[in-house]
């Protein structure tokens, strides 16, 4: 039965390095019903002997881009799938994909804001889809992104985020670097904590809509703090993914 | 809550119901992450995305974030998807 999320063959049409260990793949799809920012796709790789593995990847691109989705893949050295996507795949390759998937961790412009986004490492990917969508839709929604990375060189989408901020349309981006900071660093330099979240959230107050994505420990900490600060739990949406330090 | 304390998952092994979105939407033909369900053990109501997902097993176990009771078990084989929902008192589907 051809349901809305049956498997299809996507073609890799572009590859872009984001950081030394992270790259983005643009995938063209034969049939795509469009997605909502925050949704993900499942990829399936099958070896010649029939062994297959599936992994979920958040969609990084905005729905305004028709017929393609972009995913951003962080290389996990002992992973089964990410080394293939990061080292082996070239433009023109075809990959099995199903999606779009998910409806809980989704933000679209009509939902409004203000929007508080909190990311750990590659947890920024679905949040980037929301920010790209916000920008393309010209949505007058104030937004703040707090992004935790280990090192400056590991900040994903750094230049594009700078560019989005320079549009001066109500977006502010805060970075925290937890392991090392370059000389003259003026951002945060510690793991996300209550004081940091309170500072970033302050102008929005508890009326914000929050989306948190990253490693489980970071998401748990941030979600608990936001609820303690008075945000209603149903406005704090969370997505946890597997081990990968921030 | 595991049978073998030697394989107790660390906090970062525990994901959430978003991790099961693919097999669940393939089986139900709709997104399931925003569907609320009631834990049959303690009565707490959470959306599927808010359940705790233990994925380091031959299948996925979704547990209640309040009482840790098992709400859903999902196992995919080559031929079929099995969903054991004994731990859900109900799942609530909005009529559109």
Short mmCIF file of C-alpha atoms in Angstrom, two decimals:
data_model
loop_
_atom_site.label_atom_id
_atom_site.label_comp_id
_atom_site.label_asym_id
_atom_site.label_seq_id
_atom_site.Cartn_x
_atom_site.Cartn_y
_atom_site.Cartn_z
CA UNK A 1 0.00 0.00 0.00
CA UNK A 2 1.45 3.34 -1.06
CA UNK A 3 0.91 5.34 2.09
CA UNK A 4 2.12 8.87 2.57
CA UNK A 5 5.39 7.62 3.99
CA UNK A 6 6.33 4.64 1.86
CA UNK A 7 9.99 4.13 0.97
CA UNK A 8 11.30 5.93 -2.11
CA UNK A 9 14.68 6.41 -3.74
CA UNK A 10 16.15 9.86 -3.19
CA UNK A 11 19.03 11.19 -5.29
CA UNK A 12 21.88 13.13 -3.70
CA UNK A 13 22.13 16.41 -5.66
CA UNK A 14 24.54 18.42 -3.50
CA UNK A 15 26.91 17.99 -0.58
CA UNK A 16 28.18 20.83 1.58
CA UNK A 17 30.66 20.75 4.46
CA UNK A 18 29.31 22.49 7.58
CA UNK A 19 32.15 21.70 10.00
CA UNK A 20 35.10 19.27 9.83
CA UNK A 21 32.80 16.44 10.99
CA UNK A 22 29.39 17.55 9.78
CA UNK A 23 28.01 17.88 6.30
CA UNK A 24 24.71 18.57 4.61
CA UNK A 25 23.22 16.45 1.84
CA UNK A 26 20.55 17.73 -0.52
CA UNK A 27 18.21 14.94 -1.60
CA UNK A 28 15.83 15.16 -4.54
CA UNK A 29 12.67 13.12 -4.15
CA UNK A 30 10.44 11.59 -6.84
CA UNK A 31 7.30 12.31 -4.84
CA UNK A 32 7.22 14.64 -1.89
CA UNK A 33 4.10 15.94 -0.22
CA UNK A 34 6.04 18.69 1.53
CA UNK A 35 7.09 18.74 5.15
CA UNK A 36 6.65 20.80 8.29
CA UNK A 37 9.69 22.35 10.00
CA UNK A 38 10.91 20.01 12.74
CA UNK A 39 9.94 16.76 11.00
CA UNK A 40 12.44 14.08 10.08
CA UNK A 41 13.03 11.35 7.53
CA UNK A 42 14.17 7.76 7.92
CA UNK A 43 17.05 6.62 5.73
CA UNK A 44 17.64 2.94 4.99
CA UNK A 45 20.94 1.50 3.83
CA UNK A 46 21.04 -2.09 2.63
CA UNK A 47 24.23 -4.09 2.17
CA UNK A 48 24.70 -6.59 -0.66
CA UNK A 49 24.02 -9.45 1.74
CA UNK A 50 20.62 -7.97 2.60
CA UNK A 51 21.59 -6.56 6.00
CA UNK A 52 19.89 -3.21 6.39
CA UNK A 53 19.96 -0.39 8.91
CA UNK A 54 17.62 2.54 9.36
CA UNK A 55 18.37 5.90 10.93
CA UNK A 56 16.31 9.03 11.48
CA UNK A 57 17.59 12.41 10.35
CA UNK A 58 15.93 15.74 10.99
CA UNK A 59 15.11 17.76 7.91
CA UNK A 60 17.25 20.91 7.85
CA UNK A 61 15.64 22.66 4.91
CA UNK A 62 12.54 24.84 4.89
CA UNK A 63 9.33 23.55 3.27
CA UNK A 64 9.43 26.46 0.83
CA UNK A 65 12.12 24.53 -1.10
CA UNK A 66 10.11 22.26 -3.36
CA UNK A 67 10.97 18.63 -4.22
CA UNK A 68 14.17 18.50 -2.18
CA UNK A 69 15.05 18.02 1.44
CA UNK A 70 18.35 18.74 3.05
CA UNK A 71 19.67 16.70 5.95
CA UNK A 72 22.74 17.48 8.05
CA UNK A 73 24.76 14.52 9.23
CA UNK A 74 27.25 14.46 12.07
CA UNK A 75 29.90 11.81 11.72
CA UNK A 76 29.85 9.34 14.61
CA UNK A 77 33.00 7.26 14.23
CA UNK A 78 31.60 3.93 15.38
CA UNK A 79 28.22 4.57 13.78
CA UNK A 80 26.83 2.24 11.14
CA UNK A 81 25.33 4.89 8.90
CA UNK A 82 26.91 8.29 9.48
CA UNK A 83 30.45 7.34 8.29
CA UNK A 84 28.88 6.17 5.04
CA UNK A 85 26.90 9.39 4.62
CA UNK A 86 29.89 11.52 5.59
CA UNK A 87 32.69 9.77 3.67
CA UNK A 88 31.29 7.53 0.96
CA UNK A 89 28.23 9.20 -0.53
CA UNK A 90 28.82 11.35 -3.61
CA UNK A 91 26.52 13.49 -5.73
CA UNK A 92 24.34 11.26 -7.90
CA UNK A 93 24.08 8.42 -5.36
CA UNK A 94 20.63 7.15 -4.50
CA UNK A 95 19.45 6.46 -0.96
CA UNK A 96 16.23 4.88 0.32
CA UNK A 97 14.15 7.36 2.30
CA UNK A 98 10.71 7.60 3.89
CA UNK A 99 8.99 10.63 5.32
CA UNK A 100 8.14 13.23 6.34
CA UNK A 101 7.69 11.84 9.85
CA UNK A 102 6.55 13.39 13.11
CA UNK A 103 4.01 15.98 14.17
CA UNK A 104 4.85 16.74 17.80
CA UNK A 105 8.17 18.54 17.34
CA UNK A 106 6.92 20.94 14.68
CA UNK A 107 6.72 24.71 14.40
CA UNK A 108 5.08 26.65 11.60
CA UNK A 109 4.66 30.41 11.28
CA UNK A 110 0.90 30.46 12.05
CA UNK A 111 1.65 28.98 15.51
CA UNK A 112 3.33 32.28 16.34
CA UNK A 113 5.79 32.89 19.12
CA UNK A 114 7.85 34.24 20.62
CA UNK A 115 10.08 31.32 19.82
CA UNK A 116 12.78 29.98 22.13
CA UNK A 117 15.01 27.38 20.47
CA UNK A 118 17.64 25.46 22.41
CA UNK A 119 20.11 23.17 20.65
CA UNK A 120 22.91 20.88 21.70
CA UNK A 121 25.33 20.03 18.88
CA UNK A 122 23.52 18.69 15.83
CA UNK A 123 20.24 19.21 17.68
CA UNK A 124 20.28 22.54 15.87
CA UNK A 125 19.24 20.81 12.62
CA UNK A 126 15.42 20.72 13.04
CA UNK A 127 15.58 24.17 14.66
CA UNK A 128 17.38 25.45 11.55
CA UNK A 129 14.45 24.23 9.44
CA UNK A 130 12.20 26.35 11.68
CA UNK A 131 14.45 29.42 11.37
CA UNK A 132 14.81 29.06 7.60
CA UNK A 133 11.04 28.70 7.34
CA UNK A 134 10.51 31.72 9.60
CA UNK A 135 12.80 33.77 7.37
CA UNK A 136 11.25 32.60 4.08
CA UNK A 137 7.71 33.08 5.36
CA UNK A 138 8.59 36.60 6.53
CA UNK A 139 6.97 35.67 9.81
CA UNK A 140 7.00 38.54 12.33
CA UNK A 141 7.82 36.22 15.20
CA UNK A 142 10.56 37.11 17.67
CA UNK A 143 12.97 34.22 18.02
CA UNK A 144 15.99 33.36 20.14
CA UNK A 145 18.30 30.43 19.54
CA UNK A 146 20.65 29.18 22.25
CA UNK A 147 23.17 26.85 20.74
CA UNK A 148 25.59 24.70 22.73
CA UNK A 149 28.72 23.40 20.99
CA UNK A 150 31.99 22.03 22.29
CA UNK A 151 34.38 24.11 20.23
CA UNK A 152 34.06 27.18 17.98
CA UNK A 153 34.94 25.12 14.88
CA UNK A 154 32.08 22.73 15.68
CA UNK A 155 29.31 25.32 15.52
CA UNK A 156 26.98 24.07 12.79
CA UNK A 157 25.53 26.70 10.39
CA UNK A 158 27.58 29.44 12.09
CA UNK A 159 27.86 31.72 9.06
CA UNK A 160 24.29 31.20 7.97
CA UNK A 161 23.07 31.98 11.48
CA UNK A 162 25.14 35.19 11.46
CA UNK A 163 23.55 36.07 8.16
CA UNK A 164 20.01 35.42 9.44
CA UNK A 165 20.72 37.61 12.48
CA UNK A 166 22.02 40.39 10.21
CA UNK A 167 18.57 40.61 8.59
CA UNK A 168 17.54 42.32 11.86
CA UNK A 169 14.07 40.79 11.78
CA UNK A 170 13.79 39.85 15.42
CA UNK A 171 16.16 36.88 15.61
CA UNK A 172 18.92 36.68 18.20
CA UNK A 173 21.42 33.84 18.43
CA UNK A 174 23.39 32.95 21.57
CA UNK A 175 26.27 30.50 21.52
CA UNK A 176 27.84 28.66 24.41
CA UNK A 177 31.15 26.81 23.95
CA UNK A 178 31.60 24.14 26.57
CA UNK A 179 35.13 22.83 25.92
CA UNK A 180 37.25 25.57 24.39
CA UNK A 181 36.76 29.18 23.42
CA UNK A 182 38.74 31.27 20.91
CA UNK A 183 40.59 34.38 22.16
CA UNK A 184 38.22 37.26 22.76
CA UNK A 185 35.14 35.00 22.90
CA UNK A 186 32.20 37.01 24.21
CA UNK A 187 29.56 34.30 24.26
CA UNK A 188 28.74 31.86 27.05
CA UNK A 189 31.43 29.36 28.03
CA UNK A 190 29.70 26.65 30.08
CA UNK A 191 27.05 24.00 29.84
CA UNK A 192 23.48 25.25 29.59
CA UNK A 193 22.15 26.02 33.07
CA UNK A 194 19.29 27.83 34.77
CA UNK A 195 20.99 31.23 34.84
CA UNK A 196 21.79 31.06 31.12
CA UNK A 197 18.27 29.98 30.14
CA UNK A 198 16.71 32.63 32.37
CA UNK A 199 18.85 35.29 30.70
CA UNK A 200 17.96 34.16 27.16
CA UNK A 201 14.27 33.68 27.97
CA UNK A 202 13.90 36.92 29.97
CA UNK A 203 12.43 39.29 27.32
CA UNK A 204 9.92 36.64 26.21
CA UNK A 205 8.76 35.50 29.61
CA UNK A 206 6.71 32.38 30.05
CA UNK A 207 4.54 33.06 27.00
CA UNK A 208 7.27 31.70 24.70
CA UNK A 209 7.03 28.49 22.71
CA UNK A 210 10.13 26.41 23.35
CA UNK A 211 11.68 23.71 21.18
CA UNK A 212 14.65 21.83 22.63
CA UNK A 213 16.71 19.33 20.68
CA UNK A 214 19.96 17.62 21.51
CA UNK A 215 21.47 14.90 23.65
CA UNK A 216 19.14 13.59 26.34
CA UNK A 217 20.98 15.10 29.32
CA UNK A 218 20.95 18.59 27.82
CA UNK A 219 17.29 18.38 26.82
CA UNK A 220 16.26 17.08 30.26
CA UNK A 221 18.14 19.86 32.02
CA UNK A 222 16.77 22.61 29.81
CA UNK A 223 13.18 21.33 29.87
CA UNK A 224 13.16 21.03 33.65
CA UNK A 225 14.58 24.54 34.04
CA UNK A 226 12.03 26.10 31.67
CA UNK A 227 9.13 24.47 33.53
CA UNK A 228 10.65 25.58 36.84
CA UNK A 229 10.86 29.12 35.43
CA UNK A 230 7.11 28.93 34.93
CA UNK A 231 6.63 27.83 31.32
CA UNK A 232 3.61 25.54 30.83
CA UNK A 233 4.93 22.03 30.02
CA UNK A 234 2.80 21.78 26.88
CA UNK A 235 4.68 24.74 25.37
CA UNK A 236 8.05 23.06 25.92
CA UNK A 237 8.55 20.60 23.08
CA UNK A 238 11.50 18.24 23.24
CA UNK A 239 13.37 15.87 20.97
CA UNK A 240 16.19 13.75 22.38
CA UNK A 241 18.80 11.97 20.36
CA UNK A 242 21.57 9.54 21.10
CA UNK A 243 25.00 10.04 22.59
CA UNK A 244 27.20 12.78 21.15
CA UNK A 245 28.79 15.25 23.47
CA UNK A 246 28.17 18.95 23.60
CA UNK B 1 13.66 -1.23 35.68
CA UNK B 2 15.71 -3.60 33.54
CA UNK B 3 16.03 -7.33 34.18
CA UNK B 4 19.80 -7.22 34.16
CA UNK B 5 21.26 -4.39 36.21
CA UNK B 6 24.51 -4.78 34.26
CA UNK B 7 22.83 -3.38 31.17
CA UNK B 8 21.14 -0.45 32.88
CA UNK B 9 21.03 2.24 30.23
CA UNK B 10 22.77 5.51 30.92
CA UNK B 11 20.72 8.66 30.65
CA UNK B 12 21.95 9.37 27.14
CA UNK B 13 20.81 5.96 25.91
CA UNK B 14 17.24 6.98 26.65
CA UNK B 15 15.57 8.79 23.80
CA UNK B 16 11.94 9.76 23.39
CA UNK B 17 8.94 8.68 21.37
CA UNK B 18 10.09 10.77 18.39
CA UNK B 19 12.56 7.92 17.81
CA UNK B 20 9.66 5.56 17.01
CA UNK B 21 7.82 7.95 14.71
CA UNK B 22 8.84 6.13 11.51
CA UNK B 23 7.64 2.59 12.30
CA UNK B 24 4.54 3.93 14.07
CA UNK B 25 3.44 6.15 11.19
CA UNK B 26 4.12 3.35 8.73
CA UNK B 27 1.92 1.02 10.80
CA UNK B 28 -0.91 3.46 11.61
CA UNK B 29 -0.81 5.47 8.37
CA UNK B 30 -0.62 8.73 10.30
CA UNK B 31 1.69 10.59 12.60
CA UNK B 32 1.57 9.11 16.08
CA UNK B 33 3.99 11.37 17.97
CA UNK B 34 1.32 13.94 18.85
CA UNK B 35 -1.25 11.29 19.86
CA UNK B 36 -1.99 11.33 23.62
CA UNK B 37 -2.09 8.04 25.48
CA UNK B 38 -2.88 7.05 29.05
CA UNK B 39 -0.46 4.88 30.97
CA UNK B 40 -2.25 1.73 32.11
CA UNK B 41 0.01 1.53 35.18
CA UNK B 42 -0.28 5.01 36.72
CA UNK B 43 -2.87 6.84 34.65
CA UNK B 44 -0.59 9.65 33.48
CA UNK B 45 -1.43 11.02 30.03
CA UNK B 46 1.40 11.87 27.66
CA UNK B 47 1.83 12.25 23.94
CA UNK B 48 3.78 9.40 22.32
CA UNK B 49 6.70 11.79 21.67
CA UNK B 50 6.96 12.40 25.42
CA UNK B 51 7.39 8.74 26.34
CA UNK B 52 10.90 7.49 27.17
CA UNK B 53 12.31 5.37 24.36
CA UNK B 54 14.73 2.52 25.05
CA UNK B 55 16.15 1.61 21.67
CA UNK B 56 19.08 -0.66 22.55
CA UNK B 57 16.97 -3.80 22.31
CA UNK B 58 15.62 -5.90 19.44
CA UNK B 59 12.82 -3.39 19.10
CA UNK B 60 11.82 -0.25 20.95
CA UNK B 61 10.31 0.02 24.41
CA UNK B 62 8.36 3.19 25.22
CA UNK B 63 7.98 3.84 28.93
CA UNK B 64 5.86 6.28 30.91
CA UNK B 65 8.00 9.28 32.01
CA UNK B 66 6.22 9.32 35.39
CA UNK B 67 6.15 5.67 36.56
CA UNK B 68 8.56 4.03 34.05
CA UNK B 69 5.95 1.39 33.23
CA UNK B 70 6.03 0.02 29.70
CA UNK B 71 3.35 1.67 27.55
CA UNK B 72 4.26 0.43 24.05
CA UNK B 73 6.58 -2.20 22.61
CA UNK B 74 7.43 -2.00 18.90
CA UNK B 75 9.25 -4.72 17.01
CA UNK B 76 9.88 -4.66 13.27
CA UNK B 77 10.68 -7.82 11.36
CA UNK B 78 11.26 -8.13 7.62
CA UNK B 79 7.59 -8.97 7.12
CA UNK B 80 5.67 -6.99 9.72
CA UNK B 81 5.58 -4.51 12.57
CA UNK B 82 4.39 -5.82 15.95
CA UNK B 83 2.97 -3.34 18.46
CA UNK B 84 2.23 -4.48 22.00
CA UNK B 85 0.01 -1.81 23.57
CA UNK B 86 -1.00 -3.57 26.78
CA UNK B 87 0.51 -0.74 28.79
CA UNK B 88 -1.73 1.89 27.20
CA UNK B 89 -5.17 2.30 28.80
CA UNK B 90 -6.07 4.27 25.70
CA UNK B 91 -4.68 6.18 22.73
CA UNK B 92 -6.73 9.24 21.78
CA UNK B 93 -7.29 10.03 18.09
CA UNK B 94 -8.85 13.40 17.29
CA UNK B 95 -11.81 13.18 14.92
CA UNK B 96 -11.29 15.56 12.00
#
